XYZ file of N, CA and C in Angstrom:
372
model
N -18.819 -3.851 11.167
C -19.402 -3.531 12.274
C -18.445 -3.778 13.304
N -18.134 -2.522 14.171
C -17.178 -2.755 15.301
C -17.797 -2.047 16.395
N -17.305 -2.519 17.580
C -17.824 -2.245 18.860
C -16.627 -1.520 19.567
N -16.930 -0.189 20.227
C -15.880 0.427 20.908
C -16.437 0.406 22.350
N -15.438 0.095 23.412
C -15.638 0.029 24.721
C -14.539 0.794 25.324
N -14.940 1.928 25.850
C -13.820 2.875 26.589
C -12.432 2.943 25.621
N -12.379 3.239 24.205
C -11.622 3.444 23.429
C -10.817 2.246 23.107
N -11.501 1.026 23.303
C -10.903 -0.205 22.845
C -11.502 -0.836 22.006
N -10.885 -1.264 20.986
C -11.803 -1.836 19.824
C -11.946 -3.438 20.143
N -13.129 -3.708 20.210
C -13.640 -5.052 20.800
C -13.981 -6.027 19.430
N -13.239 -6.887 19.322
C -13.800 -7.808 17.878
C -14.836 -8.682 18.159
N -15.601 -8.970 17.141
C -16.505 -10.172 17.040
C -16.048 -11.572 17.395
N -16.748 -12.266 17.973
C -16.004 -13.666 18.231
C -16.036 -14.217 16.913
N -15.075 -15.319 16.638
C -15.157 -16.167 15.563
C -16.233 -17.278 15.802
N -16.768 -17.741 14.626
C -17.875 -18.604 14.963
C -17.442 -19.629 13.983
N -17.489 -21.151 14.514
C -17.338 -22.319 13.830
C -18.538 -23.093 14.171
N -19.475 -23.495 13.157
C -20.567 -24.240 13.429
C -20.152 -25.688 12.808
N -19.934 -26.795 13.775
C -19.276 -27.986 13.471
C -20.443 -28.999 13.231
N -21.112 -29.274 12.338
C -22.133 -30.362 12.340
C -21.707 -31.612 11.536
N -21.923 -32.814 12.191
C -21.636 -33.913 11.434
C -22.780 -34.909 11.372
N -22.816 -35.845 10.637
C -23.797 -36.847 10.654
C -23.307 -38.047 11.126
N -24.273 -38.561 12.148
C -24.186 -40.071 12.683
C -22.961 -39.961 13.816
N -22.940 -38.822 14.550
C -21.980 -38.913 15.535
C -22.779 -38.730 16.860
N -23.229 -39.995 17.542
C -23.960 -39.999 18.680
C -23.460 -39.106 19.851
N -24.385 -38.696 20.594
C -24.078 -37.930 21.758
C -23.379 -38.944 22.866
N -23.612 -40.170 22.858
C -22.874 -40.655 23.728
C -21.490 -40.918 23.590
N -21.061 -40.253 22.546
C -19.508 -40.247 22.171
C -19.012 -38.827 23.051
N -20.067 -38.118 23.408
C -19.400 -36.890 23.983
C -20.213 -36.549 25.432
N -20.155 -37.436 26.346
C -20.663 -37.242 27.671
C -20.104 -35.967 28.320
N -18.753 -35.905 28.373
C -18.121 -34.748 28.664
C -17.190 -34.044 27.634
N -17.291 -34.979 26.713
C -16.769 -34.746 25.205
C -15.172 -34.534 24.784
N -14.966 -35.318 23.978
C -15.565 -36.682 23.607
C -14.989 -37.707 24.727
N -15.614 -38.606 24.656
C -15.533 -39.845 25.556
C -13.871 -40.274 25.426
N -13.524 -40.722 26.639
C -11.847 -41.196 26.820
C -11.553 -42.104 25.843
N -12.262 -43.028 25.584
C -12.001 -44.245 24.787
C -12.148 -43.589 23.131
N -12.586 -42.582 22.920
C -12.581 -42.116 21.546
C -11.248 -41.365 21.107
N -10.383 -41.736 20.409
C -9.100 -41.099 20.153
C -9.378 -39.936 19.061
N -9.615 -38.709 19.835
C -9.757 -37.571 18.818
C -9.216 -36.409 19.413
N -8.035 -36.161 19.837
C -7.588 -35.531 20.528
C -7.604 -33.791 19.900
N -7.790 -33.530 18.705
C -8.022 -32.374 18.294
C -9.550 -31.949 18.521
N -10.379 -32.840 18.444
C -11.894 -32.703 18.583
C -11.781 -32.308 20.143
N -11.166 -33.034 20.957
C -11.060 -32.791 22.473
C -10.587 -31.219 22.643
N -9.735 -30.889 22.127
C -9.035 -29.488 22.248
C -10.132 -28.704 21.793
N -10.986 -28.836 20.700
C -11.931 -28.086 20.088
C -13.353 -27.800 21.056
N -13.539 -29.154 21.713
C -14.545 -29.056 22.595
C -14.231 -28.404 24.014
N -12.977 -28.306 24.502
C -12.629 -27.844 25.513
C -12.891 -26.175 25.453
N -12.622 -25.731 24.245
C -12.686 -24.096 24.158
C -14.218 -23.698 23.532
N -15.108 -24.665 23.405
C -16.092 -24.175 22.735
C -17.446 -24.221 23.524
N -18.543 -23.651 22.878
C -19.886 -23.692 23.605
C -20.410 -24.996 22.791
N -20.932 -25.932 23.758
C -21.395 -27.059 23.160
C -22.930 -27.042 23.593
N -23.837 -27.723 22.799
C -25.299 -28.014 22.950
C -25.480 -29.373 23.222
N -25.745 -29.697 24.461
C -25.743 -31.166 24.829
C -27.225 -31.657 24.478
N -28.347 -30.765 24.637
C -29.480 -31.254 24.353
C -30.057 -30.503 23.067
N -30.009 -31.326 22.067
C -30.355 -30.897 20.877
C -31.498 -31.562 20.287
N -32.372 -31.149 19.113
C -33.235 -31.768 18.422
C -33.105 -31.440 16.966
N -33.412 -32.317 16.151
C -33.480 -32.217 14.863
C -34.792 -32.201 14.110
N -35.049 -31.513 13.252
C -36.490 -31.315 12.666
C -36.801 -32.686 11.713
N -35.602 -33.344 11.344
C -35.859 -34.547 10.562
C -34.864 -35.304 10.816
N -34.872 -36.891 10.658
C -33.845 -37.832 10.891
C -32.982 -37.760 9.465
N -33.415 -37.096 8.524
C -32.524 -37.229 7.367
C -31.663 -36.089 7.333
N -30.470 -36.039 6.461
C -29.222 -35.301 6.706
C -30.089 -33.833 6.025
N -30.040 -33.872 4.743
C -30.453 -32.449 4.207
C -31.811 -31.551 4.734
N -32.815 -32.316 5.212
C -33.796 -31.466 5.816
C -33.604 -31.130 7.121
N -32.750 -31.910 8.006
C -32.223 -31.620 9.259
C -31.447 -30.382 9.248
N -30.290 -30.496 8.073
C -29.456 -29.188 7.966
C -29.985 -28.037 7.677
N -31.251 -28.040 6.777
C -31.819 -27.089 6.193
C -32.580 -26.370 7.246
N -33.277 -26.950 8.030
C -33.897 -26.508 9.210
C -33.028 -25.905 10.225
N -31.949 -26.490 10.462
C -30.986 -25.866 11.377
C -30.350 -24.655 10.948
N -30.188 -24.528 9.445
C -29.640 -23.283 8.854
C -30.779 -22.241 8.896
N -31.981 -22.541 8.565
C -33.188 -21.495 8.420
C -33.971 -21.260 9.696
N -33.918 -22.279 10.606
C -34.992 -22.133 11.665
C -36.406 -22.624 11.205
N -36.349 -23.039 9.925
C -37.793 -23.606 9.760
C -37.994 -25.088 9.661
N -39.256 -25.318 9.618
C -39.445 -27.110 9.584
C -39.444 -27.325 8.365
N -39.171 -28.658 8.007
C -39.321 -29.094 6.570
C -40.509 -28.834 5.793
N -41.663 -28.857 6.580
C -42.761 -28.277 5.823
C -42.701 -26.826 5.226
N -41.863 -25.850 5.830
C -41.865 -24.670 5.528
C -40.574 -24.377 4.640
N -39.565 -25.124 4.725
C -38.393 -24.920 3.642
C -38.522 -25.811 2.573
N -39.429 -26.722 2.367
C -39.721 -27.671 1.366
C -38.666 -28.350 0.951
N -37.833 -28.700 1.997
C -36.692 -29.629 1.879
C -37.213 -31.036 2.788
N -37.903 -31.968 2.099
C -38.288 -33.194 2.634
C -37.295 -34.278 2.629
N -36.502 -34.357 1.762
C -35.729 -35.438 1.632
C -34.295 -35.161 1.191
N -33.254 -35.892 1.033
C -31.892 -35.577 0.708
C -31.789 -35.210 -0.897
N -32.651 -35.366 -1.715
C -32.721 -35.080 -3.071
C -33.272 -33.567 -3.366
N -34.075 -33.150 -2.316
C -34.726 -31.807 -2.446
C -33.966 -30.654 -2.499
N -34.344 -29.519 -3.333
C -33.213 -28.446 -3.508
C -33.897 -27.489 -2.095
N -32.766 -26.867 -1.662
C -32.786 -25.878 -0.553
C -32.857 -24.617 -1.245
N -33.985 -23.921 -1.606
C -34.222 -22.667 -2.117
C -33.256 -21.514 -1.681
N -32.637 -20.817 -2.547
C -31.972 -19.758 -2.344
C -32.705 -18.569 -1.835
N -34.007 -18.330 -1.896
C -34.673 -17.392 -1.223
C -35.087 -17.515 0.210
N -34.603 -18.609 0.777
C -34.867 -18.689 2.260
C -33.639 -18.375 2.953
N -33.796 -17.214 3.871
C -32.560 -16.854 4.544
C -32.202 -17.819 5.569
N -30.853 -17.768 5.884
C -30.223 -18.924 6.858
C -29.431 -17.943 7.666
N -28.912 -18.620 8.600
C -27.991 -17.889 9.622
C -26.793 -17.325 8.984
N -26.302 -17.957 7.716
C -25.182 -17.624 7.038
C -25.514 -16.235 6.431
N -26.926 -15.880 6.017
C -27.207 -14.510 5.276
C -27.127 -13.736 6.498
N -27.779 -13.903 7.747
C -27.800 -13.106 8.807
C -26.340 -12.567 9.441
N -25.515 -13.571 9.511
C -23.975 -13.193 9.825
C -23.367 -12.344 8.844
N -23.516 -12.682 7.762
C -23.035 -11.913 6.513
C -23.517 -10.484 6.833
N -24.800 -10.261 7.050
C -25.186 -8.699 7.145
C -24.615 -8.114 8.332
N -24.244 -8.888 9.374
C -23.786 -8.450 10.706
C -22.281 -8.218 10.404
N -21.550 -8.407 9.416
C -20.248 -8.215 9.004
C -19.425 -9.196 9.132
N -19.740 -10.353 9.284
C -18.985 -11.661 9.090
C -18.984 -12.302 7.783
N -17.661 -12.771 7.535
C -17.408 -13.322 6.213
C -17.895 -14.953 6.604
N -18.512 -15.255 5.904
C -19.043 -16.724 5.887
C -18.778 -17.602 4.760
N -18.647 -18.985 5.291
C -18.210 -19.850 4.343
C -18.930 -21.017 4.617
N -19.314 -22.007 3.665
C -19.996 -23.119 3.877
C -19.024 -24.140 3.391
N -18.789 -25.268 4.224
C -17.744 -26.303 3.444
C -18.295 -27.630 3.979
N -17.835 -28.503 3.216
C -18.228 -29.879 3.308
C -18.824 -30.584 2.179
N -19.801 -31.492 2.778
C -20.480 -32.396 1.824
C -21.302 -31.536 1.025
N -21.667 -31.801 -0.291
C -22.206 -30.966 -1.120
C -23.708 -31.352 -1.589
N -24.398 -31.937 -0.577
C -25.867 -32.384 -0.584
C -26.743 -31.005 -0.887
N -26.284 -29.831 -0.105
C -26.902 -28.543 -0.380
C -26.190 -27.957 -1.313
N -25.814 -28.297 -2.506
C -24.975 -27.789 -3.462
C -25.570 -26.382 -3.995
N -26.851 -26.506 -4.194
C -27.366 -25.236 -4.679
C -27.323 -24.092 -3.814
N -27.674 -24.293 -2.603
C -27.170 -23.294 -1.457
C -25.910 -22.806 -1.456
N -24.768 -23.716 -1.448
C -23.601 -23.223 -1.583
C -23.300 -22.543 -2.849
N -23.695 -22.803 -3.944
C -23.283 -22.196 -5.192
C -24.115 -20.596 -5.053
N -25.149 -20.753 -4.334
C -26.128 -19.149 -4.232
C -25.111 -18.361 -3.322
N -24.587 -19.123 -2.274
C -23.971 -18.106 -1.133
C -22.589 -17.750 -1.757
N -21.936 -18.325 -2.482
C -20.611 -18.021 -3.171
C -20.958 -17.009 -4.389
N -22.047 -17.198 -5.031
C -22.395 -15.994 -6.022
C -22.671 -14.896 -5.538
N -23.566 -14.865 -4.317
C -23.929 -13.551 -3.645
C -22.928 -12.946 -3.023
N -21.903 -13.696 -2.607
C -20.501 -13.110 -1.757
C -19.785 -12.613 -2.462
N -19.626 -13.034 -3.709
C -18.474 -12.834 -4.651
C -18.311 -11.281 -5.019
């Protein structure tokens, strides 16, 4: 999917969704705080769109991530705790980005291992 504007090829923006556990918002008043030694995180924050006021649907990692990825509450995604399976029949933002022509990759902790396996198999 390419966009043309007055004969010039416009590329889609690169997207990097950076989601971490237990990184309190007070570390990022204007991000990251001066006393926090994180030079690469500071560079990334300086060039990024950041959301300062966020809400999580669950205080637990897996249900919160499943809700973030799917837009569904844990009661609809059926991911109630960190041991629950995130069913591959639930569309996520990765599915929608893929359909829009993006190459997608999920990386990091493997709490959502079944989803990652599903995404790899579907995109192979």
